[in-house]
mmCIF file of C-alpha atoms in Angstrom:
data_model
loop_
_atom_site.group_PDB
_atom_site.id
_atom_site.type_symbol
_atom_site.label_atom_id
_atom_site.label_comp_id
_atom_site.label_asym_id
_atom_site.label_seq_id
_atom_site.Cartn_x
_atom_site.Cartn_y
_atom_site.Cartn_z
ATOM 1 C CA UNK H 1 -6.566 34.753 31.047
ATOM 2 C CA UNK H 2 -4.035 34.673 27.681
ATOM 3 C CA UNK H 3 -5.431 35.888 24.615
ATOM 4 C CA UNK H 4 -6.432 33.127 22.499
ATOM 5 C CA UNK H 5 -7.274 33.395 18.816
ATOM 6 C CA UNK H 6 -9.904 31.413 16.848
ATOM 7 C CA UNK H 7 -8.389 28.802 14.470
ATOM 8 C CA UNK H 8 -8.162 30.061 10.744
ATOM 9 C CA UNK H 9 -10.903 27.938 9.077
ATOM 10 C CA UNK H 10 -9.334 26.026 5.872
ATOM 11 C CA UNK H 11 -11.420 26.472 2.652
ATOM 12 C CA UNK H 12 -13.987 23.872 1.681
ATOM 13 C CA UNK H 13 -12.360 22.714 -1.249
ATOM 14 C CA UNK H 14 -8.962 21.869 0.549
ATOM 15 C CA UNK H 15 -10.558 20.340 3.416
ATOM 16 C CA UNK H 16 -12.517 17.742 1.632
ATOM 17 C CA UNK H 17 -9.382 16.695 -0.975
ATOM 18 C CA UNK H 18 -9.418 13.045 -1.349
ATOM 19 C CA UNK H 19 -7.364 10.764 -3.310
ATOM 20 C CA UNK H 20 -8.951 7.395 -4.555
ATOM 21 C CA UNK H 21 -7.392 4.023 -5.478
ATOM 22 C CA UNK H 22 -8.216 0.598 -6.147
ATOM 23 C CA UNK H 23 -8.926 -1.820 -3.281
ATOM 24 C CA UNK H 24 -7.229 -5.045 -3.987
ATOM 25 C CA UNK H 25 -8.434 -8.195 -2.659
ATOM 26 C CA UNK H 26 -5.507 -10.162 -0.958
ATOM 27 C CA UNK H 27 -3.513 -10.036 2.241
ATOM 28 C CA UNK H 28 -2.465 -6.740 4.023
ATOM 29 C CA UNK H 29 1.439 -7.220 4.142
ATOM 30 C CA UNK H 30 4.418 -4.990 4.978
ATOM 31 C CA UNK H 31 8.222 -4.402 4.823
ATOM 32 C CA UNK H 32 9.809 -2.886 7.444
ATOM 33 C CA UNK H 33 13.332 -1.609 6.776
ATOM 34 C CA UNK H 34 15.725 -0.311 9.466
ATOM 35 C CA UNK H 35 19.577 0.936 9.272
ATOM 36 C CA UNK H 36 19.320 0.626 13.171
ATOM 37 C CA UNK H 37 18.882 -2.940 15.151
ATOM 38 C CA UNK H 38 17.766 -0.767 18.050
ATOM 39 C CA UNK H 39 14.433 -0.473 16.091
ATOM 40 C CA UNK H 40 13.626 -3.794 16.484
ATOM 41 C CA UNK H 41 13.961 -3.844 20.399
ATOM 42 C CA UNK H 42 14.746 -7.225 22.039
ATOM 43 C CA UNK H 43 12.865 -9.064 18.736
ATOM 44 C CA UNK H 44 16.316 -9.006 16.709
ATOM 45 C CA UNK H 45 15.194 -12.552 15.614
ATOM 46 C CA UNK H 46 12.515 -11.095 13.440
ATOM 47 C CA UNK H 47 14.909 -9.544 11.071
ATOM 48 C CA UNK H 48 14.687 -12.150 8.246
ATOM 49 C CA UNK H 49 17.648 -10.466 5.977
ATOM 50 C CA UNK H 50 20.333 -7.909 5.868
ATOM 51 C CA UNK H 51 21.840 -5.965 3.298
ATOM 52 C CA UNK H 52 23.438 -3.046 1.821
ATOM 53 C CA UNK H 53 21.020 0.378 0.692
ATOM 54 C CA UNK H 54 21.856 0.723 -2.957
ATOM 55 C CA UNK H 55 21.790 4.612 -2.618
ATOM 56 C CA UNK H 56 24.337 5.402 0.126
ATOM 57 C CA UNK H 57 25.888 1.738 1.007
ATOM 58 C CA UNK H 58 24.510 1.761 4.442
ATOM 59 C CA UNK H 59 23.731 -1.701 6.042
ATOM 60 C CA UNK H 60 20.044 -2.373 6.008
ATOM 61 C CA UNK H 61 17.817 -4.888 7.804
ATOM 62 C CA UNK H 62 14.573 -6.194 6.627
ATOM 63 C CA UNK H 63 11.413 -7.442 8.593
ATOM 64 C CA UNK H 64 8.268 -8.727 7.221
ATOM 65 C CA UNK H 65 4.659 -8.678 8.629
ATOM 66 C CA UNK H 66 1.234 -9.543 7.833
ATOM 67 C CA UNK H 67 -1.797 -7.599 9.419
ATOM 68 C CA UNK H 68 -1.391 -8.909 12.709
ATOM 69 C CA UNK H 69 2.066 -10.574 13.015
ATOM 70 C CA UNK H 70 5.721 -10.364 12.195
ATOM 71 C CA UNK H 71 6.282 -13.334 9.815
ATOM 72 C CA UNK H 72 9.360 -15.567 8.440
ATOM 73 C CA UNK H 73 9.884 -17.915 5.507
ATOM 74 C CA UNK H 74 8.637 -21.387 6.552
ATOM 75 C CA UNK H 75 5.500 -23.480 6.036
ATOM 76 C CA UNK H 76 3.834 -22.495 9.509
ATOM 77 C CA UNK H 77 5.594 -18.884 10.071
ATOM 78 C CA UNK H 78 4.633 -17.147 6.649
ATOM 79 C CA UNK H 79 1.872 -15.631 4.949
ATOM 80 C CA UNK H 80 1.067 -17.313 1.335
ATOM 81 C CA UNK H 81 5.036 -16.921 0.811
ATOM 82 C CA UNK H 82 5.263 -13.274 1.152
ATOM 83 C CA UNK H 83 8.412 -13.565 3.527
ATOM 84 C CA UNK H 84 10.231 -15.622 1.481
ATOM 85 C CA UNK H 85 9.366 -13.614 -1.528
ATOM 86 C CA UNK H 86 11.078 -10.694 0.265
ATOM 87 C CA UNK H 87 14.015 -12.406 1.408
ATOM 88 C CA UNK H 88 14.792 -13.631 -2.300
ATOM 89 C CA UNK H 89 14.227 -9.869 -3.342
ATOM 90 C CA UNK H 90 15.797 -7.919 -0.785
ATOM 91 C CA UNK H 91 18.030 -6.443 -2.593
ATOM 92 C CA UNK H 92 15.480 -4.517 -4.593
ATOM 93 C CA UNK H 93 13.090 -3.836 -1.814
ATOM 94 C CA UNK H 94 16.133 -2.051 0.019
ATOM 95 C CA UNK H 95 15.694 0.434 -2.847
ATOM 96 C CA UNK H 96 12.546 1.722 -0.937
ATOM 97 C CA UNK H 97 14.746 2.809 1.947
ATOM 98 C CA UNK H 98 14.073 2.833 5.923
ATOM 99 C CA UNK H 99 10.683 3.008 6.753
ATOM 100 C CA UNK H 100 7.398 0.670 7.120
ATOM 101 C CA UNK H 101 6.282 0.186 3.937
ATOM 102 C CA UNK H 102 2.317 -1.392 3.896
ATOM 103 C CA UNK H 103 0.606 -2.917 0.952
ATOM 104 C CA UNK H 104 -1.263 -5.562 -0.251
ATOM 105 C CA UNK H 105 0.335 -9.288 -1.160
ATOM 106 C CA UNK H 106 -2.271 -10.612 -4.001
ATOM 107 C CA UNK H 107 -2.769 -13.454 -6.781
ATOM 108 C CA UNK H 108 -2.444 -16.988 -7.349
ATOM 109 C CA UNK H 109 -4.003 -18.598 -4.401
ATOM 110 C CA UNK H 110 -4.810 -15.582 -2.402
ATOM 111 C CA UNK H 111 -8.369 -14.499 -1.927
ATOM 112 C CA UNK H 112 -9.956 -13.944 -5.470
ATOM 113 C CA UNK H 113 -6.446 -14.345 -7.127
ATOM 114 C CA UNK H 114 -7.178 -12.284 -9.866
ATOM 115 C CA UNK H 115 -7.092 -14.713 -12.653
ATOM 116 C CA UNK H 116 -3.388 -15.368 -12.061
ATOM 117 C CA UNK H 117 -1.937 -18.474 -11.940
ATOM 118 C CA UNK H 118 1.331 -20.600 -11.513
ATOM 119 C CA UNK H 119 2.098 -18.961 -8.451
ATOM 120 C CA UNK H 120 1.890 -15.579 -9.668
ATOM 121 C CA UNK H 121 2.002 -13.396 -6.799
ATOM 122 C CA UNK H 122 2.604 -9.617 -6.362
ATOM 123 C CA UNK H 123 3.056 -6.872 -3.795
ATOM 124 C CA UNK H 124 1.513 -3.576 -4.458
ATOM 125 C CA UNK H 125 2.203 -0.460 -2.040
ATOM 126 C CA UNK H 126 -0.637 1.467 -0.636
ATOM 127 C CA UNK H 127 1.163 4.868 -0.616
ATOM 128 C CA UNK H 128 0.333 6.024 -4.239
ATOM 129 C CA UNK H 129 0.816 9.689 -3.753
ATOM 130 C CA UNK H 130 4.442 8.972 -2.328
ATOM 131 C CA UNK H 131 5.265 6.100 -5.001
ATOM 132 C CA UNK H 132 2.963 6.436 -7.952
ATOM 133 C CA UNK H 133 5.043 8.837 -10.182
ATOM 134 C CA UNK H 134 7.998 6.535 -9.631
ATOM 135 C CA UNK H 135 6.440 3.260 -10.531
ATOM 136 C CA UNK H 136 4.503 4.614 -13.290
ATOM 137 C CA UNK H 137 8.162 5.945 -14.841
ATOM 138 C CA UNK H 138 9.788 2.806 -14.293
ATOM 139 C CA UNK H 139 6.800 0.820 -15.895
ATOM 140 C CA UNK H 140 7.253 3.222 -19.092
ATOM 141 C CA UNK H 141 10.808 1.790 -19.339
ATOM 142 C CA UNK H 142 12.877 4.719 -17.723
ATOM 143 C CA UNK H 143 15.462 4.013 -15.027
ATOM 144 C CA UNK H 144 14.926 4.896 -11.440
ATOM 145 C CA UNK H 145 15.629 3.489 -7.715
ATOM 146 C CA UNK H 146 11.832 2.181 -7.705
ATOM 147 C CA UNK H 147 12.036 -1.743 -7.176
ATOM 148 C CA UNK H 148 11.299 -3.733 -10.122
ATOM 149 C CA UNK H 149 9.570 -6.202 -7.845
ATOM 150 C CA UNK H 150 6.854 -3.856 -6.484
ATOM 151 C CA UNK H 151 3.945 -2.388 -8.115
ATOM 152 C CA UNK H 152 1.640 0.429 -6.390
ATOM 153 C CA UNK H 153 -2.040 0.131 -5.904
ATOM 154 C CA UNK H 154 -4.115 2.161 -9.308
ATOM 155 C CA UNK H 155 -4.224 5.751 -8.550
ATOM 156 C CA UNK H 156 -7.973 6.714 -9.932
ATOM 157 C CA UNK H 157 -8.764 10.062 -8.807
ATOM 158 C CA UNK H 158 -7.504 12.976 -6.773
ATOM 159 C CA UNK H 159 -9.311 16.155 -5.955
ATOM 160 C CA UNK H 160 -12.346 17.344 -4.141
ATOM 161 C CA UNK H 161 -14.231 14.652 -2.374
ATOM 162 C CA UNK H 162 -17.812 14.042 -3.870
ATOM 163 C CA UNK H 163 -20.199 10.959 -4.193
ATOM 164 C CA UNK H 164 -20.029 11.859 -7.846
ATOM 165 C CA UNK H 165 -16.535 10.702 -7.783
ATOM 166 C CA UNK H 166 -16.917 7.767 -5.914
ATOM 167 C CA UNK H 167 -19.857 6.598 -8.040
ATOM 168 C CA UNK H 168 -17.813 7.378 -11.238
ATOM 169 C CA UNK H 169 -14.800 5.425 -9.974
ATOM 170 C CA UNK H 170 -16.881 2.296 -9.122
ATOM 171 C CA UNK H 171 -18.884 2.574 -12.082
ATOM 172 C CA UNK H 172 -15.448 2.659 -14.100
ATOM 173 C CA UNK H 173 -14.249 -0.294 -12.134
ATOM 174 C CA UNK H 174 -17.420 -2.626 -12.570
ATOM 175 C CA UNK H 175 -17.256 -1.594 -16.792
ATOM 176 C CA UNK H 176 -13.573 -1.925 -17.169
ATOM 177 C CA UNK H 177 -12.708 -4.301 -14.724
ATOM 178 C CA UNK H 178 -9.432 -4.181 -12.445
ATOM 179 C CA UNK H 179 -6.558 -1.798 -13.176
ATOM 180 C CA UNK H 180 -4.470 -3.740 -11.385
ATOM 181 C CA UNK H 181 -5.069 -6.804 -13.388
ATOM 182 C CA UNK H 182 -6.329 -5.530 -16.733
ATOM 183 C CA UNK H 183 -8.984 -8.340 -17.925
ATOM 184 C CA UNK H 184 -10.152 -9.338 -14.539
ATOM 185 C CA UNK H 185 -13.441 -7.854 -14.290
ATOM 186 C CA UNK H 186 -14.742 -8.669 -10.717
ATOM 187 C CA UNK H 187 -12.438 -6.324 -8.718
ATOM 188 C CA UNK H 188 -13.166 -5.639 -5.126
ATOM 189 C CA UNK H 189 -13.759 -1.961 -4.962
ATOM 190 C CA UNK H 190 -11.789 1.330 -4.026
ATOM 191 C CA UNK H 191 -10.175 2.899 -1.073
ATOM 192 C CA UNK H 192 -11.009 6.925 -0.379
ATOM 193 C CA UNK H 193 -8.301 8.540 1.484
ATOM 194 C CA UNK H 194 -9.248 12.048 3.000
ATOM 195 C CA UNK H 195 -6.484 13.538 5.392
ATOM 196 C CA UNK H 196 -5.386 10.797 7.969
ATOM 197 C CA UNK H 197 -8.620 8.879 7.178
ATOM 198 C CA UNK H 198 -9.320 6.106 5.042
ATOM 199 C CA UNK H 199 -12.673 4.411 4.165
ATOM 200 C CA UNK H 200 -13.406 1.432 1.573
ATOM 201 C CA UNK H 201 -16.245 1.056 -0.533
ATOM 202 C CA UNK H 202 -16.663 -2.315 -2.126
ATOM 203 C CA UNK H 203 -19.074 -4.049 -4.440
ATOM 204 C CA UNK H 204 -20.049 -6.991 -2.290
ATOM 205 C CA UNK H 205 -20.382 -4.794 0.851
ATOM 206 C CA UNK H 206 -21.285 -1.334 0.383
ATOM 207 C CA UNK H 207 -21.150 -0.030 4.078
ATOM 208 C CA UNK H 208 -17.683 1.580 4.074
ATOM 209 C CA UNK H 209 -16.240 2.258 7.131
ATOM 210 C CA UNK H 210 -13.717 5.124 8.057
ATOM 211 C CA UNK H 211 -10.371 4.053 9.483
ATOM 212 C CA UNK H 212 -7.885 5.984 11.356
ATOM 213 C CA UNK H 213 -4.429 5.560 9.709
ATOM 214 C CA UNK H 214 -2.553 7.439 12.641
#
């Protein structure tokens, strides 16, 4: 029998490191950008727009999705107008580069609406660890390649996972309102990311459920 070493046990502080972001009450959405039509298999018809990568000039293609399906512009094929919005802003979205970019489509006419009116809808990326710094820099007036039409979900906390951290950030939301839309005093809750797992904790339904993102 070959020798097998016992796996090294990580330190507790590193094992339970987490990120907490605000949970946005909208419609799950994604933009899928690729420089290869083969990525779409036989469903090339799902491509809603093509263009050029602003960083290196590559040809890029765009496919757009809701939680359960690929969508296109059109009354029967769209999701609260997200596909149409993406096509109109494809050049900005291509700044994200190839990949599958998930986020929340929210605002006027979608779920709670956040008090936004006049068709004001917004797309906020979930991956705050990847995009948060670039987004905040752009908001502060610094020029960069982050799309001008895209937001990132508010990053509330990073550190060791504790119930105190969860309770504190829920209390902050309750007292201060949404950080995504300042002044809206009925935020939904938080998302806790730990390793490759996500859990939600909301004001209306407190029973959070761990969901794998693998």
